[in-house]
Amino acid sequence: MRYKSQSVAYWYFAVAMVLFGLQLVFGLLSAAKYLGPDPLLYILPFDVTKVIHTNLLIVWVLCGFMGGTYWLIPDESRSELHSTKLAYIQLVLWTIMGVTAIIGYLFRYGTGNKLLEQPLPHKIVIVICMLIFLYNIGMTIRKSGRFTTTEGVLLLGLLSSAVLFLPALLHYENYTVSIYYRWWTIHLWVEGVWMMIMGAFLAYLLIRLSGADREVMEKWLYVIVGLVFIAGILGTAHHYYWVGVPAYWLPLGGFFSALEPAALVGMAMMAYGAIRRSGLAHPNALALHWTVGSALFAMFGAGLLGLAHTFPSINKWTHGTLITAMHGHAAFYGAYAMIILAMISYALPQMCPSRPDKGTSLGYWAFWMQMAGMFGMTLSFATAGIGQVYLERVMGMGYLDAQLKIQVHFLMLIATASLFATGVGLYIYDFFRFRPVFDQAVEPAAPGADPADNREPVRGSV
Amino acid sequence: MTTRQSRIFAVAATALSALLFMVLTVDSHRQFQELTQSQNLTPEIIHGKDVWHKYNCINCHTLFGEGAYYAPDLTKITQHRGEAYLQAYMRDPSNFYDEQKHRRLMPTQDLSEKEITDLILFLDWVANIDNQGWPPRPILVTGGFAATAASAATGDRDAAPPGTTPVGDDDDSRAKGQYLFNTAVPSCSACHSTQPGADMAGPTMAGLVARTEELLASGDYQGEATDVAGYIRESIVTPSAHVVPGAMYSAGGTSFMPNTYRDSLSEEQIDNLVDYLMTLK
């Protein structure tokens, strides 16, 4: 840890870890309900466990993004943060918002609009937190006078996240119009600006871990941003299938979302190329596992599995089945959960002096158990979904009867989800096992371990 | 590629895509009214949409295939189930499905009567939105392999859905009736099976003739028909003339079966259906 103010990141990560654990509790509960019958039918019905499961994901992933950014910016700008006090206020507000929203959902206090269930007061707090955050980061960069491409991409991603949240604050009388604008927030977050954040984190980690040349990495980053937006903006069309919008969104969605894997393949190539050319220039091999793993799993989950059902002629059969759950789980985990776990794995040894630099063996267990578990979950959703599509959509069997026929896949889902949850449990335990020490600046483990700092940065703006 | 070129690529790609997206957004707004028939949006329908949100329906069900995957898609539900059925269902779903059998059950939501009525109006508005003909084949709540398709109503031999035998004008009336049983909107087979003992939202049609003969002889019959064919015709045209006992079939003497076939089917089509159903001894 070069800069004392980077310690705020630890607390963001700690909150994210707790919420991640809680997310899995509600995920497992939801999965168990697929097997049924449900003893909690009138205490904690499926709609409640599901809304909490997805909302905790949004809250912890954004919390991780913010923590990761507070860690990255001082390193990149070579400066302390503008205000740690603001950062802590923001974290407290964010946590209160997240926790009270979850408690509210237990009592059905929410908007009932998929993924945007946060009540209006909570949405306003989200906007306030984002504004504090952008101000704090912006001031840090301005004061330091050092603005790298990685920062530029990251900042533009965060700024657009805030702007794209605005349509979610409005009220629409026409359900189709409300769907139209809901995807401005959700899709353009997930497949647009969050990808920029992921790309920036990835570039930062690869520069630090592999010693890859900054100029090469940042050039890649521009190409990735271009690809993300060509495919991502017009790829919103694949959410406009069959919802009552003009028919031209169908071919547009098919064409542009077929391009979406390009950016993810680009990221995977960037990671592979960096490692191949520069090797490992940092002792933290565990963080490298997470970094490269994230690029590859995102290519598989977001890219390949998204492509699998994105063409209108296929999607008309698979739309609204467990095929979507297959893609959703693998994509979110690979692209966003893993990049945050990579950032945490990289930052943690620098905040906890007693923690080994190369990662603990428990950390490796956590990595591989999560990999195996999430891969198994993806397969369970895929097999269940394929069964559902053929029985229910193609053959015309009733929904409830088809669900009974695919019970065995739900058993497989619960088994692999338990493996995944154990891996996450180990990661969380490993996170809290070592005490952080913030009162002295901890030097990087090996001299010259951060080759990025030895090179002249490329100034750039996006 | 130099850094400068890659930067230009990033900026230009983003700007162009965003511009095209904005143009298409404006054009979509131009078409929303026609596609969604937004002139029909009454305060009741808008209230129905608020009910849909208030009870968090989308975190179990899907609408337009969007939502959670724990409960059936409801996009076209008002074309599969009549209003009377849906009202009774919303009052207490456990009358209709057995949690032990289906392993999941919708909890009773305690909606007010006004909320139920408006919710159904909202769902009916949704069912009539032009969404490029999705789903391509009706998504049924329960039942097995009922081969149906809205497009099949044309009677085009090539467009006949799998599992049905296509018919032409000079085919036997009973064959045409069987085809209609699977393809009328809403299709009979969405609620009635032809398997013995397989009662779905409506009673099974297996053994229909024998059962009806017993009914007509028993004196429990409330309608005006004098023979089996007359009874079947009456059931299609005025479903509430005689109701089969059971809380999942009727409430307050009103059958849950849609009473729209009187208008949606021609006289000849009703004759075809009766001829077909008369074969189910």
XYZ file of C-alpha atoms in Angstrom:
743
model
C 0.000 0.000 0.000
C 1.744 3.147 -1.192
C -0.842 5.633 -0.078
C -2.463 5.690 3.331
C -5.862 6.716 1.988
C -6.039 3.475 0.021
C -7.083 1.857 3.287
C -10.690 2.989 2.645
C -10.795 0.275 0.007
C -10.473 -2.355 2.730
C -13.764 -1.353 4.307
C -15.549 -1.268 0.970
C -14.239 -4.755 0.289
C -15.271 -5.923 3.780
C -18.861 -4.724 3.248
C -18.891 -6.288 -0.212
C -17.737 -9.630 1.244
C -20.493 -9.722 3.865
C -23.161 -8.859 1.301
C -21.763 -11.441 -1.131
C -22.127 -14.119 1.546
C -25.670 -13.004 2.260
C -26.496 -13.053 -1.449
C -25.649 -16.739 -1.584
C -27.873 -17.556 1.393
C -30.840 -16.161 -0.510
C -29.682 -17.799 -3.721
C -29.584 -21.233 -2.067
C -32.997 -20.628 -0.511
C -34.404 -19.753 -3.934
C -32.851 -22.859 -5.492
C -34.354 -25.074 -2.779
C -37.780 -23.707 -3.632
C -37.429 -25.114 -7.152
C -37.464 -28.559 -5.574
C -40.379 -27.772 -3.281
C -42.778 -28.061 -1.545
C -41.906 -24.860 0.271
C -42.300 -24.781 4.065
C -41.626 -21.014 4.025
C -44.409 -20.242 1.525
C -46.023 -17.623 3.731
C -42.895 -16.421 5.555
C -40.312 -16.033 2.829
C -41.858 -16.808 -0.574
C -39.786 -17.133 -3.737
C -40.378 -13.585 -4.965
C -38.828 -12.228 -1.765
C -35.761 -14.477 -1.729
C -35.210 -13.814 -5.422
C -35.470 -10.048 -5.198
C -33.036 -10.040 -2.273
C -30.660 -12.351 -4.164
C -30.451 -10.069 -7.204
C -30.420 -6.808 -5.273
C -27.607 -7.923 -2.980
C -25.638 -8.713 -6.114
C -26.082 -5.170 -7.427
C -25.241 -3.629 -4.042
C -22.107 -5.682 -3.393
C -20.764 -5.508 -6.935
C -21.102 -1.716 -6.992
C -19.553 -1.595 -3.514
C -16.651 -3.658 -4.859
C -16.298 -1.361 -7.869
C -16.131 1.655 -5.597
C -13.604 -0.017 -3.288
C -11.516 -1.146 -6.248
C -11.561 2.366 -7.665
C -10.498 3.914 -4.351
C -7.616 1.458 -4.370
C -6.639 2.025 -7.991
C -6.842 5.798 -8.291
C -4.072 6.702 -5.778
C -1.779 4.133 -7.430
C -2.446 5.457 -10.901
C -2.415 9.144 -10.018
C 0.360 8.767 -7.419
C -1.532 10.799 -4.920
C -3.585 10.437 -1.733
C -7.362 10.535 -2.145
C -9.000 13.943 -2.040
C -10.993 13.075 1.084
C -11.126 9.818 3.033
C -13.861 11.317 5.176
C -16.152 11.653 2.151
C -15.307 8.104 1.143
C -16.379 6.806 4.555
C -19.570 8.867 4.557
C -20.344 7.415 1.151
C -19.721 3.871 2.384
C -21.951 4.310 5.428
C -24.752 5.795 3.298
C -24.375 2.997 0.764
C -24.478 0.278 3.417
C -27.517 1.784 5.124
C -29.232 2.050 1.751
C -28.454 -1.577 0.915
C -29.418 -3.044 4.265
C -32.669 -1.094 4.652
C -33.662 -1.976 1.091
C -33.189 -5.667 1.911
C -35.208 -5.371 5.112
C -37.905 -3.539 3.149
C -38.095 -6.365 0.613
C -38.880 -8.796 3.435
C -42.081 -6.786 3.862
C -42.657 -6.324 0.135
C -41.618 -2.671 0.274
C -40.286 -2.135 -3.239
C -41.292 -1.044 -6.717
C -41.767 -4.573 -8.112
C -39.899 -3.564 -11.264
C -37.338 -6.220 -12.123
C -33.825 -5.321 -10.896
C -34.942 -1.761 -10.147
C -36.960 -2.736 -7.076
C -35.286 -0.130 -4.852
C -37.902 2.303 -3.510
C -37.518 5.936 -4.582
C -35.784 7.160 -1.390
C -33.208 4.404 -1.826
C -32.708 5.300 -5.471
C -32.061 8.898 -4.456
C -29.453 7.734 -1.928
C -27.822 5.675 -4.691
C -27.552 8.824 -6.814
C -26.123 10.807 -3.876
C -23.511 8.110 -3.238
C -22.513 8.109 -6.892
C -22.169 11.884 -6.909
C -20.004 11.882 -3.776
C -17.907 9.150 -5.320
C -17.404 10.891 -8.663
C -16.593 14.156 -6.930
C -14.040 12.513 -4.691
C -12.346 10.644 -7.531
C -12.474 13.641 -9.849
C -10.889 15.923 -7.268
C -8.152 13.379 -6.545
C -7.181 13.185 -10.184
C -7.427 16.942 -10.642
C -5.198 17.663 -7.666
C -2.609 15.096 -8.716
C -2.459 16.349 -12.275
C -1.788 12.795 -13.479
C -4.571 11.257 -15.546
C -3.956 7.886 -17.196
C -6.000 6.182 -19.892
C -7.001 3.475 -17.434
C -8.418 6.166 -15.177
C -10.117 7.893 -18.063
C -11.947 4.738 -19.110
C -12.838 3.942 -15.521
C -14.121 7.411 -14.833
C -16.195 7.562 -17.979
C -17.659 4.168 -17.058
C -18.617 5.333 -13.577
C -20.002 8.635 -14.822
C -22.153 6.910 -17.417
C -23.409 4.478 -14.758
C -24.737 7.441 -12.837
C -26.289 9.102 -15.893
C -27.936 5.898 -17.099
C -29.525 5.423 -13.686
C -31.662 8.507 -14.273
C -34.351 6.872 -16.505
C -34.900 4.435 -13.636
C -36.132 7.301 -11.465
C -39.041 8.099 -13.782
C -42.513 6.605 -13.832
C -44.093 5.210 -17.005
C -47.762 4.463 -17.572
C -47.165 2.219 -20.577
C -45.601 -1.090 -19.515
C -43.786 -1.501 -22.827
C -42.257 1.974 -22.560
C -41.219 1.199 -19.006
C -39.466 -1.958 -20.235
C -37.817 0.098 -22.972
C -36.189 2.441 -20.494
C -35.503 -0.122 -17.805
C -32.938 -1.667 -20.149
C -31.235 1.682 -20.584
C -30.191 1.286 -16.997
C -29.774 -2.458 -16.686
C -28.385 -3.441 -20.071
C -26.250 -0.394 -20.647
C -24.829 -0.842 -17.170
C -24.109 -4.506 -17.502
C -23.072 -4.679 -21.125
C -21.784 -1.149 -21.531
C -20.337 0.958 -18.798
C -19.658 -1.819 -16.292
C -17.611 -3.479 -19.015
C -15.535 -0.308 -19.184
C -15.000 -0.541 -15.447
C -14.052 -4.199 -15.805
C -11.711 -3.400 -18.693
C -10.017 -0.669 -16.679
C -9.566 -2.948 -13.642
C -8.249 -5.659 -15.915
C -5.741 -3.316 -17.549
C -4.586 -2.034 -14.140
C -4.143 -5.558 -12.759
C -2.359 -6.844 -15.853
C 0.028 -3.900 -15.870
C 0.814 -4.486 -12.206
C 0.886 -8.264 -12.182
C 2.524 -9.148 -15.463
C 4.566 -6.056 -16.029
C 2.921 -5.720 -19.402
C 3.763 -2.582 -21.279
C 1.403 0.210 -20.322
C 1.227 1.615 -23.811
C 0.201 -1.730 -25.273
C -2.375 -2.333 -22.545
C -3.941 1.072 -22.943
C -4.154 0.699 -26.690
C -6.009 -2.563 -26.127
C -8.251 -0.782 -23.684
C -9.346 1.715 -26.348
C -10.096 -1.059 -28.809
C -12.112 -2.884 -26.165
C -14.083 0.240 -25.326
C -14.885 0.728 -28.997
C -16.023 -2.870 -29.366
C -18.042 -2.751 -26.137
C -20.009 0.223 -27.372
C -20.534 -0.823 -30.990
C -22.016 -4.085 -29.768
C -23.342 -2.939 -26.399
C -25.380 0.136 -27.309
C -27.237 -1.366 -30.256
C -27.101 -4.784 -28.597
C -29.704 -3.407 -26.172
C -31.988 -4.592 -28.961
C -31.779 -8.181 -27.700
C -33.775 -7.068 -24.664
C -36.382 -5.592 -26.998
C -37.391 -8.962 -28.421
C -41.117 -9.705 -28.054
C -41.936 -6.830 -25.702
C -44.090 -4.688 -27.990
C -41.491 -2.506 -29.734
C -41.046 -2.161 -33.528
C -39.913 -5.304 -35.357
C -36.634 -3.833 -36.610
C -35.149 -4.364 -33.160
C -35.096 -8.113 -33.907
C -32.488 -8.158 -36.711
C -30.569 -5.346 -34.998
C -30.393 -7.397 -31.804
C -29.301 -10.488 -33.675
C -26.530 -8.677 -35.510
C -25.112 -6.444 -32.795
C -25.313 -8.849 -29.925
C -23.493 -11.389 -32.070
C -20.657 -8.841 -31.963
C -20.738 -8.641 -28.180
C -18.332 -11.525 -27.611
C -15.725 -9.568 -29.611
C -14.957 -7.250 -26.712
C -14.797 -10.182 -24.300
C -12.518 -12.112 -26.625
C -10.474 -8.909 -26.809
C -10.153 -8.821 -23.032
C -9.175 -12.487 -22.871
C -6.597 -11.912 -25.620
C -5.307 -8.889 -23.774
C -4.852 -10.981 -20.615
C -3.295 -13.923 -22.423
C -1.025 -11.719 -24.498
C 0.164 -9.819 -21.453
C 1.065 -12.978 -19.579
C 2.708 -14.599 -22.582
C 4.824 -11.619 -23.427
C 5.744 -10.398 -19.997
C 5.274 -13.368 -17.689
C 4.595 -12.867 -14.033
C 6.326 -9.857 -12.581
C 4.646 -9.925 -9.213
C 4.621 -12.554 -6.454
C 0.832 -12.516 -6.150
C -0.005 -15.510 -8.329
C -3.425 -15.893 -6.714
C -4.477 -12.446 -7.918
C -3.272 -13.454 -11.366
C -5.493 -16.556 -11.217
C -8.488 -14.359 -10.530
C -7.545 -11.794 -13.171
C -7.013 -14.223 -16.020
C -9.895 -16.360 -14.727
C -12.206 -13.373 -14.900
C -11.285 -12.598 -18.500
C -11.807 -16.231 -19.531
C -14.970 -16.890 -17.542
C -16.495 -13.652 -18.842
C -15.743 -14.759 -22.386
C -17.461 -18.079 -21.676
C -20.424 -16.854 -19.613
C -21.145 -13.454 -21.084
C -19.820 -14.018 -24.581
C -20.401 -17.605 -25.616
C -23.476 -18.387 -23.518
C -25.008 -15.052 -24.454
C -24.431 -15.753 -28.122
C -26.065 -19.167 -27.671
C -29.537 -17.658 -27.397
C -29.252 -14.193 -28.860
C -30.509 -14.805 -32.402
C -34.244 -14.046 -32.686
C -35.002 -17.370 -34.377
C -33.565 -19.227 -31.368
C -34.607 -16.731 -28.756
C -38.275 -17.020 -29.639
C -38.121 -20.523 -28.131
C -35.712 -19.905 -25.263
C -36.943 -16.473 -24.188
C -37.931 -16.386 -20.525
C -36.705 -19.867 -19.639
C -33.904 -21.127 -17.408
C -31.581 -20.631 -20.399
C -31.545 -16.974 -19.375
C -30.607 -17.964 -15.816
C -27.721 -20.024 -17.200
C -26.315 -17.032 -19.082
C -27.039 -14.579 -16.269
C -25.212 -16.511 -13.565
C -22.080 -17.288 -15.586
C -21.894 -13.792 -17.078
C -22.272 -11.838 -13.851
C -19.925 -14.079 -11.971
C -17.212 -14.129 -14.621
C -17.272 -10.509 -15.604
C -18.058 -8.729 -12.354
C -17.759 -10.934 -9.265
C -14.417 -12.341 -10.388
C -12.838 -9.030 -11.374
C -13.671 -7.685 -7.916
C -12.317 -10.814 -6.243
C -9.177 -10.296 -8.375
C -8.853 -6.697 -7.205
C -9.323 -7.759 -3.585
C -6.785 -10.588 -3.920
C -4.291 -8.133 -5.374
C -4.823 -5.411 -2.793
C -5.201 -7.535 0.331
C -1.571 -8.608 0.969
C -0.594 -4.943 0.779
C -3.086 -4.057 3.492
C -2.492 -7.034 5.803
C 1.264 -7.383 6.430
C 0.949 -10.898 7.885
C -0.733 -12.216 4.755
C 1.568 -14.099 2.333
C 2.111 -12.232 -0.925
C 1.593 -15.180 -3.210
C -1.793 -15.936 -1.700
C -2.819 -18.488 0.915
C -3.539 -22.114 0.112
C -7.053 -21.510 1.407
C -7.273 -18.794 -1.239
C -6.489 -21.324 -3.958
C -9.077 -23.739 -2.594
C -11.591 -20.899 -2.689
C -10.685 -20.126 -6.295
C -10.982 -23.676 -7.615
C -14.094 -24.560 -5.635
C -15.824 -21.466 -6.958
C -14.718 -22.268 -10.504
C -15.998 -25.834 -10.314
C -19.158 -24.808 -8.486
C -20.131 -22.019 -10.867
C -19.330 -24.151 -13.904
C -21.566 -26.879 -12.478
C -24.348 -24.384 -11.732
C -24.131 -23.091 -15.291
C -24.442 -26.633 -16.624
C -27.393 -27.335 -14.316
C -29.255 -24.265 -15.529
C -28.334 -25.136 -19.111
C -29.596 -28.713 -18.937
C -32.725 -27.676 -17.048
C -33.283 -24.896 -19.567
C -32.833 -27.112 -22.615
C -35.285 -29.608 -21.128
C -37.732 -26.810 -20.392
C -37.482 -25.349 -23.900
C -38.179 -28.664 -25.598
C -40.911 -29.897 -23.285
C -42.719 -26.632 -22.655
C -42.030 -24.395 -25.627
C -41.575 -26.836 -28.499
C -43.764 -29.777 -27.476
C -46.367 -27.692 -25.697
C -46.326 -29.382 -22.291
C -47.763 -27.229 -19.513
C -45.293 -25.146 -17.483
C -45.932 -26.886 -14.170
C -45.708 -30.369 -15.671
C -42.497 -29.553 -17.528
C -40.939 -28.223 -14.316
C -41.660 -31.557 -12.641
C -39.812 -33.384 -15.402
C -36.614 -31.378 -14.891
C -36.387 -31.820 -11.111
C -33.142 -33.777 -11.389
C -31.410 -30.694 -12.761
C -32.517 -28.709 -9.737
C -30.881 -31.344 -7.518
C -27.697 -30.894 -9.538
C -28.078 -27.126 -9.192
C -28.282 -27.343 -5.418
C -25.296 -29.698 -5.219
C -23.046 -27.509 -7.368
C -24.337 -24.320 -5.735
C -23.341 -25.760 -2.360
C -19.843 -26.377 -3.693
C -19.744 -22.802 -4.998
C -21.017 -21.407 -1.706
C -18.337 -23.340 0.187
C -15.715 -21.753 -2.069
C -17.130 -18.310 -1.401
C -17.289 -19.096 2.322
C -13.575 -19.942 2.259
C -12.800 -16.706 0.395
C -14.714 -14.663 2.949
C -13.075 -16.482 5.868
C -9.682 -15.973 4.253
C -10.488 -12.276 3.805
C -11.177 -11.681 7.479
C -8.463 -14.032 8.795
C -5.647 -11.490 8.747
C -5.852 -8.152 10.484
C -5.323 -5.111 8.304
C -2.653 -2.628 9.408
C -3.012 0.899 8.129
C -0.812 3.101 10.310
C 2.355 2.489 8.283
C 2.797 2.369 4.592
C 3.461 -1.243 3.622
C 6.071 -1.579 0.934
C 5.361 -3.912 -1.951
C 6.781 -7.362 -1.301
C 9.574 -7.459 -3.814
C 11.546 -4.418 -4.846
C 10.434 -3.232 -8.210
C 7.381 -5.413 -8.011
C 5.262 -2.699 -9.507
C 6.908 -2.275 -12.849
C 4.156 0.041 -13.922
C 5.527 2.729 -11.679
C 8.916 2.602 -13.308
C 7.612 3.494 -16.676
C 6.543 6.803 -18.003
C 2.769 6.820 -18.232
C 0.909 7.668 -21.365
C -1.256 10.634 -20.799
C -4.586 10.361 -22.422
C -8.169 11.269 -22.283
C -11.195 9.468 -23.612
C -2.654 0.456 -34.894
C -1.306 3.399 -32.965
C -2.744 4.583 -29.689
C -4.163 7.584 -31.463
C -5.958 5.439 -34.033
C -7.332 3.135 -31.358
C -8.595 6.161 -29.459
C -10.325 7.520 -32.552
C -11.870 4.065 -33.082
C -13.229 4.036 -29.528
C -14.712 7.520 -29.707
C -16.149 7.171 -33.209
C -17.664 3.744 -32.544
C -19.326 4.985 -29.386
C -20.627 8.190 -30.943
C -22.037 6.457 -34.037
C -23.744 3.709 -32.069
C -25.219 6.186 -29.626
C -26.506 8.372 -32.453
C -28.177 5.480 -34.255
C -29.675 4.289 -30.981
C -31.190 7.709 -30.315
C -32.717 7.864 -33.799
C -34.288 4.441 -33.334
C -35.578 5.455 -29.913
C -37.400 8.410 -31.434
C -38.850 6.147 -34.115
C -39.940 3.558 -31.550
C -41.827 6.257 -29.677
C -43.618 7.076 -32.890
C -44.823 3.468 -33.086
C -45.559 2.685 -29.436
C -49.112 3.920 -29.670
C -50.040 1.598 -32.493
C -48.130 -1.419 -31.206
C -49.387 -1.209 -27.642
C -52.748 0.387 -28.398
C -51.966 2.946 -25.750
C -55.193 4.797 -26.517
C -56.905 1.925 -24.660
C -54.931 2.587 -21.485
C -57.656 3.382 -18.991
C -57.033 4.418 -15.356
C -58.150 0.890 -14.420
C -55.475 -0.722 -16.592
C -52.818 1.608 -15.231
C -53.994 0.731 -11.727
C -53.752 -2.935 -12.745
C -50.127 -2.358 -13.716
C -49.493 -0.812 -10.295
C -51.059 -3.920 -8.716
C -48.698 -6.065 -10.787
C -45.768 -4.080 -9.349
C -47.123 -3.772 -5.819
C -47.342 -7.529 -5.328
C -43.923 -8.150 -6.860
C -45.451 -10.534 -9.431
C -42.423 -10.248 -11.715
C -40.132 -11.940 -9.252
C -41.874 -15.281 -9.803
C -43.706 -14.889 -13.135
C -42.651 -13.530 -16.487
C -44.501 -11.056 -18.681
C -43.244 -10.874 -22.283
C -40.802 -13.521 -21.073
C -39.242 -11.052 -18.637
C -39.115 -11.663 -14.929
C -38.303 -14.732 -12.870
C -38.624 -18.281 -14.074
C -40.351 -19.810 -11.053
C -43.923 -19.446 -12.295
C -45.636 -19.474 -15.699
C -45.440 -16.712 -18.280
C -48.586 -14.573 -18.198
C -48.268 -12.643 -21.474
C -51.284 -14.342 -23.065
C -52.971 -15.711 -19.947
C -56.264 -13.913 -20.606
C -56.458 -15.790 -23.914
C -56.139 -19.121 -22.101
C -58.286 -18.528 -19.051
C -61.547 -16.642 -18.783
C -62.059 -13.701 -16.464
C -64.221 -15.683 -14.038
C -61.506 -18.310 -13.686
C -58.773 -15.734 -13.133
C -60.820 -13.925 -10.504
C -61.490 -17.104 -8.562
C -57.857 -18.120 -8.964
C -56.565 -14.833 -7.562
C -58.829 -15.154 -4.527
C -57.289 -18.469 -3.561
C -54.796 -20.282 -5.818
C -54.735 -23.327 -3.529
C -58.207 -24.288 -4.809
C -56.659 -24.874 -8.201
C -53.277 -26.482 -7.676
C -51.951 -28.974 -5.186
C -48.548 -28.141 -3.742
C -47.807 -31.798 -3.081
C -48.423 -32.671 -6.711
C -46.784 -29.707 -8.457
C -44.197 -29.078 -5.724
C -44.861 -25.364 -5.824
C -47.862 -23.201 -5.193
C -48.670 -19.526 -5.480
C -49.272 -18.014 -2.025
C -52.645 -16.313 -1.567
C -52.049 -12.605 -2.141
C -55.076 -11.098 -0.382
C -55.893 -8.708 -3.207
C -59.032 -6.590 -2.998
C -61.753 -7.301 -5.570
C -60.921 -4.011 -7.300
C -57.254 -4.956 -7.489
C -58.116 -8.351 -8.991
C -60.421 -6.839 -11.617
C -57.899 -4.187 -12.653
C -55.003 -6.646 -12.702
C -56.951 -8.846 -15.127
C -57.724 -5.793 -17.284
C -54.027 -4.974 -17.334
C -53.107 -8.541 -18.309
C -55.694 -8.440 -21.059
C -54.198 -5.207 -22.404
C -50.774 -6.902 -22.341
C -52.156 -9.934 -24.206
C -53.217 -7.685 -27.069
C -49.926 -5.881 -27.562
C -48.311 -6.560 -30.929
C -45.132 -8.349 -29.876
C -44.152 -10.042 -33.126
C -46.306 -13.082 -32.446
C -44.434 -14.314 -29.395
C -44.794 -16.929 -28.023
C -44.745 -18.946 -31.271
C -46.773 -21.660 -29.554
C -48.959 -20.976 -26.513
C -47.205 -21.407 -23.171
C -49.615 -23.453 -21.087
C -49.772 -23.457 -17.308
C -50.498 -27.137 -17.022
C -51.408 -30.129 -19.139
C -49.538 -32.279 -21.580
C -48.509 -31.934 -25.166
C -51.471 -29.948 -26.308
C -50.390 -29.007 -29.781
C -51.745 -25.570 -30.488
C -50.739 -22.473 -32.339
C -52.473 -19.226 -33.016
C -51.136 -19.272 -36.570
C -52.815 -22.628 -37.148
C -56.225 -21.007 -37.016
C -55.773 -20.291 -40.701
C -56.246 -23.987 -41.398
C -53.265 -23.933 -43.737
C -52.033 -27.519 -44.031
C -48.381 -26.507 -44.048
C -48.755 -24.248 -41.025
C -50.382 -26.942 -38.885
C -48.572 -27.312 -35.565
C -46.822 -30.599 -34.798
C -49.082 -33.131 -33.125
C -52.166 -32.094 -35.078
C -53.438 -33.625 -38.259
C -53.946 -30.938 -40.856
C -57.429 -30.719 -42.355
C -58.921 -29.350 -45.559
C -62.401 -28.295 -46.595
C -63.524 -31.737 -47.743
C -62.291 -33.625 -44.675
C -64.643 -35.357 -42.288
C -66.420 -33.068 -39.852
C -64.975 -35.005 -36.896
C -61.418 -34.481 -38.171
C -62.063 -30.761 -38.494
C -63.489 -30.770 -34.985
C -60.409 -32.466 -33.559
C -58.223 -29.903 -35.299
C -60.315 -27.074 -33.848
C -60.114 -28.634 -30.384
C -56.362 -28.038 -30.530
C -56.262 -24.771 -32.418
C -59.242 -22.587 -31.483
C -58.313 -19.469 -29.504
C -58.252 -20.127 -26.626
C -57.747 -23.769 -27.476
C -59.999 -26.340 -25.812
C -56.931 -28.488 -25.172
C -55.403 -25.756 -23.015
C -57.855 -26.767 -20.291
C -59.342 -30.127 -21.323
C -57.340 -33.278 -21.877
C -58.648 -36.368 -23.653
C -56.852 -38.721 -21.265
C -59.007 -40.580 -18.717
C -58.669 -39.056 -15.251
C -56.459 -36.150 -16.376
C -58.445 -33.161 -15.170
C -56.670 -29.866 -15.820
C -58.260 -26.415 -15.526
C -61.374 -28.114 -16.921
C -62.574 -31.712 -16.603
C -61.188 -34.378 -18.952
C -63.139 -35.050 -22.144
C -62.458 -38.801 -21.938
C -65.722 -40.676 -21.356
C -67.693 -37.529 -22.112
C -70.586 -39.269 -23.835
C -71.106 -41.944 -21.176
C -70.890 -39.364 -18.373
C -73.376 -37.088 -20.083
C -75.879 -39.919 -20.614
C -75.696 -40.639 -16.864
C -76.084 -36.950 -16.064
C -79.112 -36.508 -18.296
C -80.740 -39.566 -16.703
C -79.920 -38.581 -13.110
C -82.092 -35.489 -12.806
C -79.161 -33.365 -11.526
C -78.882 -31.658 -14.877
C -79.758 -27.923 -14.783
C -79.659 -26.981 -18.485
C -82.070 -27.230 -21.395
C -80.497 -29.908 -23.590
C -82.342 -33.146 -24.260
C -79.571 -35.263 -25.732
C -75.787 -35.616 -25.520
C -75.059 -33.607 -28.666
C -77.320 -30.837 -27.405
C -75.520 -30.846 -24.068
C -72.097 -30.527 -25.702
C -73.312 -27.709 -27.922
C -74.820 -25.935 -24.915
C -71.540 -26.303 -22.958
C -69.591 -24.630 -25.754
C -72.065 -21.804 -26.376
C -73.300 -21.108 -22.828
C -70.824 -22.712 -20.420
C -72.779 -21.711 -17.315
C -76.041 -23.414 -18.309
C -74.906 -26.439 -16.362
C -71.769 -26.447 -14.208
C -69.714 -29.495 -13.281
C -69.278 -29.514 -9.462
C -65.887 -28.380 -8.105
C -64.431 -25.118 -6.749
C -61.857 -25.096 -9.530
C -64.500 -25.166 -12.268
C -67.046 -22.543 -11.216
C -68.062 -20.044 -8.550
C -71.541 -18.791 -7.746
C -73.070 -20.786 -10.603
C -70.776 -19.188 -13.202
C -68.467 -21.508 -15.086
C -64.832 -20.453 -15.466
C -64.861 -21.557 -19.089
C -64.607 -18.596 -21.481
C -68.020 -17.723 -22.961
C -66.495 -16.275 -26.103
C -66.822 -19.291 -28.416
C -70.404 -18.324 -29.281
C -68.942 -15.348 -31.170
C -65.495 -16.544 -32.155
C -66.561 -19.827 -33.781
C -68.875 -20.153 -36.752
C -71.989 -22.379 -36.658
C -70.203 -24.899 -38.827
C -67.149 -24.936 -36.574
C -69.329 -25.583 -33.537
C -70.960 -28.461 -35.418
C -67.491 -29.852 -36.178
C -66.518 -29.655 -32.522
C -69.703 -31.357 -31.375
C -69.174 -34.132 -33.932
C -65.635 -34.668 -32.681
C -66.561 -34.635 -29.005
C -69.357 -37.130 -29.640
C -66.618 -39.643 -30.530
C -65.231 -39.544 -26.983
C -67.406 -42.309 -25.617
